[in-house]
CSV table of C-alpha atoms in Angstrom, one decimal:
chain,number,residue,atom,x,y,z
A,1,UNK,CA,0.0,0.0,0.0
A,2,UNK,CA,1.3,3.5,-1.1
A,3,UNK,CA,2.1,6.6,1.7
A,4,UNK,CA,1.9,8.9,-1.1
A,5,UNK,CA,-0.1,12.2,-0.5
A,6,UNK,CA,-3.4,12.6,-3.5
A,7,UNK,CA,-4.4,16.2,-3.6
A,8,UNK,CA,-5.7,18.1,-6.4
A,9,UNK,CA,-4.3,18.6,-9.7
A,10,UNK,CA,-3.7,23.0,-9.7
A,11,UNK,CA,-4.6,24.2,-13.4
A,12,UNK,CA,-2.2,26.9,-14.1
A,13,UNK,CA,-3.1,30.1,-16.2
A,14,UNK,CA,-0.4,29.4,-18.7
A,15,UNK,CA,1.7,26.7,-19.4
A,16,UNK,CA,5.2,27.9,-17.7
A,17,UNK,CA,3.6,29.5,-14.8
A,18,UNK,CA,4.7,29.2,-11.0
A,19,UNK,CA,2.1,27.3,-10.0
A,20,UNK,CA,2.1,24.5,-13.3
A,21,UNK,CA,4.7,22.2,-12.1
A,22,UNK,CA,2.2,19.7,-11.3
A,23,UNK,CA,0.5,20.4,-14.8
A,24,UNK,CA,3.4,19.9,-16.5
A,25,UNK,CA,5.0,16.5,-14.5
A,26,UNK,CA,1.8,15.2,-15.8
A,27,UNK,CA,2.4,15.7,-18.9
A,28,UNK,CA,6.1,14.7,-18.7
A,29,UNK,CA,4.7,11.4,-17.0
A,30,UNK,CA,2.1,10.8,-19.8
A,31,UNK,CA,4.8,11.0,-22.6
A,32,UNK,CA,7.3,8.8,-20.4
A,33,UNK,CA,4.4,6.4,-20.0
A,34,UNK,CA,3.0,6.1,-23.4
A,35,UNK,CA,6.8,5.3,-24.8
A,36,UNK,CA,7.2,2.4,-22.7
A,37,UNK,CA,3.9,1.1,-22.9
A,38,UNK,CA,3.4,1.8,-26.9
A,39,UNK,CA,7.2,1.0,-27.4
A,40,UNK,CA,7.2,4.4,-29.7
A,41,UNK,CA,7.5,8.1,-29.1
A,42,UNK,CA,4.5,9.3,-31.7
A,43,UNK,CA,2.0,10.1,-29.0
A,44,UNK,CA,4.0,13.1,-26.9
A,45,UNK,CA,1.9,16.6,-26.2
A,46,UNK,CA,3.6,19.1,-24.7
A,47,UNK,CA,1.9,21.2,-21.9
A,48,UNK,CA,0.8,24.5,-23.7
A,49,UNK,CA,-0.8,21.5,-26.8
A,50,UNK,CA,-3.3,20.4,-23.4
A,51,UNK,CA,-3.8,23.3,-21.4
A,52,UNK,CA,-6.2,24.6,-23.7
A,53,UNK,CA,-8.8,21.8,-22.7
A,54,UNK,CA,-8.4,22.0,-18.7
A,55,UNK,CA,-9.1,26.2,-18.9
A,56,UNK,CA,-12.0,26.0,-20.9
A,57,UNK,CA,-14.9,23.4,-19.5
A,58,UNK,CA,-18.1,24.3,-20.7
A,59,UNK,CA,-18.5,21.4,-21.9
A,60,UNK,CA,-16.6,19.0,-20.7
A,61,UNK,CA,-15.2,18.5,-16.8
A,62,UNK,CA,-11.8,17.8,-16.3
A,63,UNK,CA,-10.5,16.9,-12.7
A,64,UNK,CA,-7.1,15.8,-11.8
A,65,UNK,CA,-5.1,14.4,-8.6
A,66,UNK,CA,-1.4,14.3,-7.8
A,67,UNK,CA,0.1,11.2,-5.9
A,68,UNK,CA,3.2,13.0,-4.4
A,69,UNK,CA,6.4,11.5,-2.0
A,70,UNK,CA,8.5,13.3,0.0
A,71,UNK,CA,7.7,16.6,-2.6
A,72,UNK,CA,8.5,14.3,-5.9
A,73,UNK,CA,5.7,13.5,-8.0
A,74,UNK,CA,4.7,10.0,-8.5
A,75,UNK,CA,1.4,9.8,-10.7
A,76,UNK,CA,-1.3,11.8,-11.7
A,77,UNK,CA,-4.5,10.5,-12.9
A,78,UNK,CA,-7.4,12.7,-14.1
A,79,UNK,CA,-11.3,12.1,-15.0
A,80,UNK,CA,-13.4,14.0,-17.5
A,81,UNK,CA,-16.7,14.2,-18.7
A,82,UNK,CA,-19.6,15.7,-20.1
A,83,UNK,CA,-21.1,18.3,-18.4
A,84,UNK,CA,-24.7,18.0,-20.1
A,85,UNK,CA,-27.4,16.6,-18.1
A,86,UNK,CA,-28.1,13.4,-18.0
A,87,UNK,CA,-24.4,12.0,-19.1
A,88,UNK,CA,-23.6,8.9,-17.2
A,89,UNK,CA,-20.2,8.0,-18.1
A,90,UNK,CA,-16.9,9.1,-17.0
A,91,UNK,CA,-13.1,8.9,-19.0
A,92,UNK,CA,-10.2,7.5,-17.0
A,93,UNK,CA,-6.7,8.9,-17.6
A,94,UNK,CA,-3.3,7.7,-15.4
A,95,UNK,CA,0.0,9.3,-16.4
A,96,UNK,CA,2.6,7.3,-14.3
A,97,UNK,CA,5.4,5.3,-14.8
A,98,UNK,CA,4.7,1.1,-14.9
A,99,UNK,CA,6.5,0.4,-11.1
A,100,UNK,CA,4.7,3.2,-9.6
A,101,UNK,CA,1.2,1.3,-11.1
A,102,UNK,CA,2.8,-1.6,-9.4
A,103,UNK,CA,3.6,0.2,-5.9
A,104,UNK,CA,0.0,1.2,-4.5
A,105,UNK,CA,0.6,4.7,-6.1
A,106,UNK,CA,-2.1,3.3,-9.0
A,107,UNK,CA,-4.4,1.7,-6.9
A,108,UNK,CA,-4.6,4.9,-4.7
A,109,UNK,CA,-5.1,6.9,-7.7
A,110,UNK,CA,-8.0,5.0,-9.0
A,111,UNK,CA,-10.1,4.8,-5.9
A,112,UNK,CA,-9.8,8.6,-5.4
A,113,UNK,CA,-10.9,8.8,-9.5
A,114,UNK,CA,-13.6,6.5,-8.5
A,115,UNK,CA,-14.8,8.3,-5.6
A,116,UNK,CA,-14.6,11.3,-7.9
A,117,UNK,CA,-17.0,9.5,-10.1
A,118,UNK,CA,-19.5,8.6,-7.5
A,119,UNK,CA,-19.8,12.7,-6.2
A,120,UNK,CA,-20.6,13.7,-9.5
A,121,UNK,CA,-23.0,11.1,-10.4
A,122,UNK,CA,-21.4,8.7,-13.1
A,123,UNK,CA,-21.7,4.9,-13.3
A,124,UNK,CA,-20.2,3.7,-16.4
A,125,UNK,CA,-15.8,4.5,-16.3
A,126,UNK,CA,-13.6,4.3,-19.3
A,127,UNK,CA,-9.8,4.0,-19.6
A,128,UNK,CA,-7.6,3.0,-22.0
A,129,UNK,CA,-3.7,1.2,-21.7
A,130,UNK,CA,-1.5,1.3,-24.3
A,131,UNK,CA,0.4,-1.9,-26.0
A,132,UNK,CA,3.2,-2.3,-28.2
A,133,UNK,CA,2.8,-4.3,-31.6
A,134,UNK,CA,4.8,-7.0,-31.0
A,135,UNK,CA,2.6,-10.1,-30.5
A,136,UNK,CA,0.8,-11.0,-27.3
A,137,UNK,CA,2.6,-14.0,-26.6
A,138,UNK,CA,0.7,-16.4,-23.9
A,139,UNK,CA,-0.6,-13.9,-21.7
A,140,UNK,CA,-2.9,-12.3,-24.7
A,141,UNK,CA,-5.4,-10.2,-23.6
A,142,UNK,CA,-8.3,-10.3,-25.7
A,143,UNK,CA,-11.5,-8.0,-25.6
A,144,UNK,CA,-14.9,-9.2,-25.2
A,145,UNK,CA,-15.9,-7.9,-29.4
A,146,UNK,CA,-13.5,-10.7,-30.1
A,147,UNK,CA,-11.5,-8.5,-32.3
A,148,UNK,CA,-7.5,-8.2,-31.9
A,149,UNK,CA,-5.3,-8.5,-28.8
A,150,UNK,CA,-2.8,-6.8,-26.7
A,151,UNK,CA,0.2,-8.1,-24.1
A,152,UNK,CA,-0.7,-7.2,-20.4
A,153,UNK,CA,1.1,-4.5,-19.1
A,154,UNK,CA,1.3,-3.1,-15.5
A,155,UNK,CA,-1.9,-0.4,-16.1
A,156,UNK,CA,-3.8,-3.2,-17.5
A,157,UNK,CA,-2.8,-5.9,-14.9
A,158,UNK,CA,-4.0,-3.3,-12.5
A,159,UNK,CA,-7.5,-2.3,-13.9
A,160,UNK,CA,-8.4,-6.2,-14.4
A,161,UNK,CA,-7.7,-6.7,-10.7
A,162,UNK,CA,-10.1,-3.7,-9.7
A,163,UNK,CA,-12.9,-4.9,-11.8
A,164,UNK,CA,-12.3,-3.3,-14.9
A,165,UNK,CA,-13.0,-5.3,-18.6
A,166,UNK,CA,-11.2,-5.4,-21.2
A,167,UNK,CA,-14.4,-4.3,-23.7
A,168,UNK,CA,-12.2,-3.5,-27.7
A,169,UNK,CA,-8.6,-3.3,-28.7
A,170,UNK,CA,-8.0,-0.3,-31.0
A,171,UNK,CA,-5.1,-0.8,-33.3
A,172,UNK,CA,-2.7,2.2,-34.1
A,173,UNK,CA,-1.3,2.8,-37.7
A,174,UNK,CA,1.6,5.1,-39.5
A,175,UNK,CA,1.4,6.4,-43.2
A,176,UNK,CA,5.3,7.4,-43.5
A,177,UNK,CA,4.9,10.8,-45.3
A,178,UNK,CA,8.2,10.3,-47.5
A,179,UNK,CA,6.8,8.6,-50.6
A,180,UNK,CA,4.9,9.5,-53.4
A,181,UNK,CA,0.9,9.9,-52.8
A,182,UNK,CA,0.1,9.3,-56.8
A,183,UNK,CA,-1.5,6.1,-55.9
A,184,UNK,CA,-3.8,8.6,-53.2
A,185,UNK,CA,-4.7,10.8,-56.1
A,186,UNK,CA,-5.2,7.8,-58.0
A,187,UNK,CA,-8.0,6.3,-55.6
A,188,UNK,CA,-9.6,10.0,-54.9
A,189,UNK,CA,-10.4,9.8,-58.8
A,190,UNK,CA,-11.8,6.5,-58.4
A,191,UNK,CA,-13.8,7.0,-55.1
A,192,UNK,CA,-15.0,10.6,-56.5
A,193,UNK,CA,-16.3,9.1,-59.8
A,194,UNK,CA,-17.7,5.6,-57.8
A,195,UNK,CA,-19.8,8.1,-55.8
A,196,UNK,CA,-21.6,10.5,-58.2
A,197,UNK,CA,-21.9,14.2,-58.7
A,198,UNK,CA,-24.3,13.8,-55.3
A,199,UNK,CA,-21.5,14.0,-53.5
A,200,UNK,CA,-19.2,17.7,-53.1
A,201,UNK,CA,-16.1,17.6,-51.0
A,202,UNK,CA,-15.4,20.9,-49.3
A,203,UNK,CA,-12.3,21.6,-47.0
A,204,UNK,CA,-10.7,23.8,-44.3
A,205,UNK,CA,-8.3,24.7,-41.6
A,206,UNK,CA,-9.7,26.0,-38.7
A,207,UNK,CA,-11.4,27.8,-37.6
A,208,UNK,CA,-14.3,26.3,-39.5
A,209,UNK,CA,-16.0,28.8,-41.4
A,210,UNK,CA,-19.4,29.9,-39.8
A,211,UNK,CA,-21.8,28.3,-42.3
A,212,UNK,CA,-20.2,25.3,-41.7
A,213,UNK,CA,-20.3,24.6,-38.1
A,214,UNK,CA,-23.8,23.7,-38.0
A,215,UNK,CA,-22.8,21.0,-40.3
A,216,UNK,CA,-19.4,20.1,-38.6
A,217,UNK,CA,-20.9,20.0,-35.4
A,218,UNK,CA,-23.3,17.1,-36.5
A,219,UNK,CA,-21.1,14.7,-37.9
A,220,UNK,CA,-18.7,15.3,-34.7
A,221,UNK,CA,-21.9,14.2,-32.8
A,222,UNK,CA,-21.9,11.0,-34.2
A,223,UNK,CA,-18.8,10.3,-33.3
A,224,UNK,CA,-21.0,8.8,-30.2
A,225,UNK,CA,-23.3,6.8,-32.2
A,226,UNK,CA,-22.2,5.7,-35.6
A,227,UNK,CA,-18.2,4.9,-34.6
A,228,UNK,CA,-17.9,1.0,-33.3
A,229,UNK,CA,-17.4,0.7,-29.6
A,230,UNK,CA,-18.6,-2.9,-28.1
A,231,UNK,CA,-20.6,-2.6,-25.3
A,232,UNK,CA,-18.7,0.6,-24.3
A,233,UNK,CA,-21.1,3.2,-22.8
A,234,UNK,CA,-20.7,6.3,-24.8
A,235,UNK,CA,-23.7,9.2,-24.0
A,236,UNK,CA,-24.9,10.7,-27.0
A,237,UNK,CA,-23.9,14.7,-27.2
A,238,UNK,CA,-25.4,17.9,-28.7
A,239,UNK,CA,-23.3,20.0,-31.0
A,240,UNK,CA,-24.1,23.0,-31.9
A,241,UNK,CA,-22.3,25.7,-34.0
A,242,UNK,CA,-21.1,27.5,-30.8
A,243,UNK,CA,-19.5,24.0,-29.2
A,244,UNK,CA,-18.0,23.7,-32.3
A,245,UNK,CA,-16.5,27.1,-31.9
A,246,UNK,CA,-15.0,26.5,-28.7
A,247,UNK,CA,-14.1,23.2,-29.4
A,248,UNK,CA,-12.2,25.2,-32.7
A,249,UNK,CA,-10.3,27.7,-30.0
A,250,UNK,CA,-9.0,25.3,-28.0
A,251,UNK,CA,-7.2,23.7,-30.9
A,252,UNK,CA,-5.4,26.6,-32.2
A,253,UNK,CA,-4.8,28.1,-28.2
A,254,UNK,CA,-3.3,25.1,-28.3
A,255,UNK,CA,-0.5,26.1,-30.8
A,256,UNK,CA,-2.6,23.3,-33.3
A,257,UNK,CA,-2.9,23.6,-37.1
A,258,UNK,CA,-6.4,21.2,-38.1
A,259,UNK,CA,-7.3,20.3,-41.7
A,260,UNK,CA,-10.7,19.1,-42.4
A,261,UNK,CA,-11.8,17.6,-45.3
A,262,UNK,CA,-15.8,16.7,-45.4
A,263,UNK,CA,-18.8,15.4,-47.9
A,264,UNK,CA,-21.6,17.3,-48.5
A,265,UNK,CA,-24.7,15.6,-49.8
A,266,UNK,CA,-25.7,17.9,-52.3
A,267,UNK,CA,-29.6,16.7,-52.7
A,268,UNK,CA,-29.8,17.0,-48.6
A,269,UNK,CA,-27.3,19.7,-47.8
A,270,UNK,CA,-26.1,17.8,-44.9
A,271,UNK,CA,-22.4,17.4,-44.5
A,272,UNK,CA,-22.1,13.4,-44.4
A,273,UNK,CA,-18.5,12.2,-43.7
A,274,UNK,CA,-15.6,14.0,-42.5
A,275,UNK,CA,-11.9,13.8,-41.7
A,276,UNK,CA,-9.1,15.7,-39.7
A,277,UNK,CA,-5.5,15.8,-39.3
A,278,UNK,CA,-3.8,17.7,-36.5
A,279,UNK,CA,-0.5,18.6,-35.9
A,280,UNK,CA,1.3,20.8,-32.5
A,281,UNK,CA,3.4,23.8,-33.1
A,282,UNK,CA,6.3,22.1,-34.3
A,283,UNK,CA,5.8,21.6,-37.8
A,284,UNK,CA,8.1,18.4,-38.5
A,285,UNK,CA,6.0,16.7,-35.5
A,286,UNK,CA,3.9,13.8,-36.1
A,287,UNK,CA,0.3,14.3,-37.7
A,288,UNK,CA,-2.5,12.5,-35.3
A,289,UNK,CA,-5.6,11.9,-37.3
A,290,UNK,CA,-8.6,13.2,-35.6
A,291,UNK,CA,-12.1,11.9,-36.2
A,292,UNK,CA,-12.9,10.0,-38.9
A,293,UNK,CA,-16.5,9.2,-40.2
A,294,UNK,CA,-18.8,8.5,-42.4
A,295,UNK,CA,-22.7,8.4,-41.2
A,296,UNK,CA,-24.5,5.3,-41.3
A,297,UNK,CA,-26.9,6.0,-43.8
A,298,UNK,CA,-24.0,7.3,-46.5
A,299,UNK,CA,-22.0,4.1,-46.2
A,300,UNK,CA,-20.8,1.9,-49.3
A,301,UNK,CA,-20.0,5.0,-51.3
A,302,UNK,CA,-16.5,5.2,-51.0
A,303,UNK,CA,-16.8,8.1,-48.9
A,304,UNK,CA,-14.0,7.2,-46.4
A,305,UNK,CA,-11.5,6.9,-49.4
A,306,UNK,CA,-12.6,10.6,-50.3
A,307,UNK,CA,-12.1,12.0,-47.3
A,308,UNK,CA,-8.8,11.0,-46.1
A,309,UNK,CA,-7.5,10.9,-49.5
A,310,UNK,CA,-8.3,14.8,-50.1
A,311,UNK,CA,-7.4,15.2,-46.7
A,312,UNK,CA,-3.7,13.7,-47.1
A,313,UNK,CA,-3.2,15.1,-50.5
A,314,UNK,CA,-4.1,18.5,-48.6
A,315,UNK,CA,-1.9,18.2,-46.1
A,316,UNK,CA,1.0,18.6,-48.1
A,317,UNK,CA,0.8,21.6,-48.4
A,318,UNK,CA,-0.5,22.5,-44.9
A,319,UNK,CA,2.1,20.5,-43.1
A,320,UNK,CA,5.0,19.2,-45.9
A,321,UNK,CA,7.5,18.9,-43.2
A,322,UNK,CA,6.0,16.0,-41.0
A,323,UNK,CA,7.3,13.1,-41.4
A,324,UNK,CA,4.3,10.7,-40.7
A,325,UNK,CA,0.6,10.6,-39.7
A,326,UNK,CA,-1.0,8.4,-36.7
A,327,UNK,CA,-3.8,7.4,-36.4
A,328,UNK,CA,-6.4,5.0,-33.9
A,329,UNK,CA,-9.2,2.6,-35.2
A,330,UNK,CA,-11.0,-0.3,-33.4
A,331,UNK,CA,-9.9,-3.7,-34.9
A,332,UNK,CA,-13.2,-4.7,-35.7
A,333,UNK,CA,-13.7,-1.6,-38.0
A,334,UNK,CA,-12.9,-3.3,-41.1
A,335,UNK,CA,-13.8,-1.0,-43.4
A,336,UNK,CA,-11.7,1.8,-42.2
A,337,UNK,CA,-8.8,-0.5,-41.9
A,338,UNK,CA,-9.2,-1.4,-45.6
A,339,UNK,CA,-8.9,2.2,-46.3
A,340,UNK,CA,-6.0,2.6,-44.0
A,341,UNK,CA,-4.3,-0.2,-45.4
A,342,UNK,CA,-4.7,0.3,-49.4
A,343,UNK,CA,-3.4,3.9,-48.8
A,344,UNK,CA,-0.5,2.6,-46.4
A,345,UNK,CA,-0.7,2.8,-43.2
A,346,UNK,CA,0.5,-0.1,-41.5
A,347,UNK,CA,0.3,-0.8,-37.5
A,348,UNK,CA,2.6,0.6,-34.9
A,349,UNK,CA,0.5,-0.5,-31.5
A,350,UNK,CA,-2.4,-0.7,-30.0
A,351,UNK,CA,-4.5,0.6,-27.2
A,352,UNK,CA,-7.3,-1.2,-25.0
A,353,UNK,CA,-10.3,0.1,-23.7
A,354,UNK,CA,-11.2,-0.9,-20.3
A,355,UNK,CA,-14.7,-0.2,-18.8
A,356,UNK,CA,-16.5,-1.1,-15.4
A,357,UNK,CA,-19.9,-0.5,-14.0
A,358,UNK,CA,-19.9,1.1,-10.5
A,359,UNK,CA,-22.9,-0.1,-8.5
């Protein structure tokens, strides 16, 4: 059992202030964390790339709590949410190093997130661990959609002892950004034509213009309800045009640079399928993909080709100096991995997602 001290998480003004050495050991921890864990060094934000989202929580609650020793910090872990009525589920987030999950430090960390949970009125928790891609060996873990499998690390060995199920792996993929993209432009022409002139693609860096956040804003919403999850509980949330604006500043306060590229369906007018790539302040950083998707009743049309292949083709010119682009899909979304894998992108790791009822 850990003597560590758990008190608050302090959100600074700014990034280098006096009082964000907490803040920014978090972060610290969380890159340490995800390179031993993943087994690469992709997935690093820097403080001033998160801060953004703690300052500004209309819409979603952020809460964090420092395990500290003798004045060194050991752990943080942090819980966010919706803040809408009615939400019922809770994200899980531990930024420590794997002994310190073994010491007591963890388990301390996730009761106090727990009891967090409980005082503001959520049931359903989510976390996710992070795996590397080498093979699973005997001590596979594999989630109850049947799909994929990771090798048990010291976060996941810890979260199956307290209750926690191991619900759908995601896998992680690269497109190196060094070669050629003719056969991109190649299946763009292909995917364009194989969908019809109902079809209009329409891009932008943010902020998204404002007759297009309505739009934006409804295909980000079903994110929650058109995206594969297992039996994950995800609530449902409302988007509107000014969520979408804040959502938009917090990006670029962030030091972020965000390409969309989207489908409009030209009989409807609704915007049906949308992609985005993101990349921090340094512009010969890694490119994460952001959300992905096309809506349920648009599907078979290629539509996920056109997107990220107008989106990537973009991108050369909005970021030519990165190197690669990451990217996070669930292993039993097949048809997104066939597009990921016909343009390129081939695995790197993977990430669990763990989930547990509190009664």
């Amino acid at each position: 059992m850990s003597d560590a001290t758990i008190t608050d998480l302090v959100i600074p003004s700014r990034a280098d202030a006096e009082d964000g050495a907490d803040f920014r050991a978090m972060v610290e921890l969380s890159n340490r964390a995800a390179e031993i864990d993943a087994g690469i060094d992709d997935l690093s934000d820097t403080a001033e790339q998160v801060l953004p989202n703690w300052l500004d929580q209309t819409d979603r609650l952020r809460r964090g709590f420092v395990a500290r020793k003798d004045g060194e910090v050991l752990g943080v872990a942090m819980i966010t949410t919706a803040t809408a009525e009615g939400t019922s589920s809770a994200e899980l987030e531990f930024m420590m190093l794997p002994p310190q999950a073994q010491s007591g430090v963890g388990q301390a960390l996730l009761e106090r997130l727990e009891q967090a949970a409980r005082e503001i009125g959520r049931t359903a928790l989510m976390t996710w661990t992070l795996h590397p891609a080498t093979p699973a060996g005997e001590r596979a873990l594999t989630p109850a959609t049947g799909w994929g499998d990771v090798s048990p690390t010291a976060l996941s060995d810890l979260l199956a002892a307290n209750g926690y199920l191991l619900e759908q792996v995601e896998r992680n993929s690269i497109l190196p950004l060094e070669t050629p993209l003719d056969a991109v432009e190649v299946r763009l022409a292909e995917a364009t034509a194989f969908a019809g002139p109902d079809y209009r693609v329409v891009t932008w860096t943010l902020p998204t213009p404002a007759h297009l956040r309505a739009g934006y804003g409804s295909v980000i919403a079903r994110m929650a309800t058109d995206v594969p999850s297992g039996d994950l509980q995800i609530d449902e949330e409302i988007w509107d045009e000014g969520r979408v604006a804040r959502r938009d500043a917090k990006f670029l306060a962030g030091g972020h640079t965000v390409s969309v590229a989207a489908v409009i369906h030209e009989p409807s007018g609704d915007m049906v399928a949308f992609n985005e790539l993101v990349i921090g302040a340094d512009p010969a950083g890694v490119t994460h993909q952001g959300g992905t998707l096309v809506t349920k009743e648009h599907r078979g049309r290629r539509l996920g080709t056109i997107v990220k292949c107008a989106n990537l083709l973009r991108w050369q010119d909005v970021a030519p100096d990165s190197p690669k682009i990451s990217t996070f899909n669930a292993e039993e979304n097949r048809p997104m991995l066939d597009i990921n894998e016909a343009i390129g992108f081939v695995p790197a790791s993977y990430a669990g997602a763990w989930q547990k009822r509190l009664s």
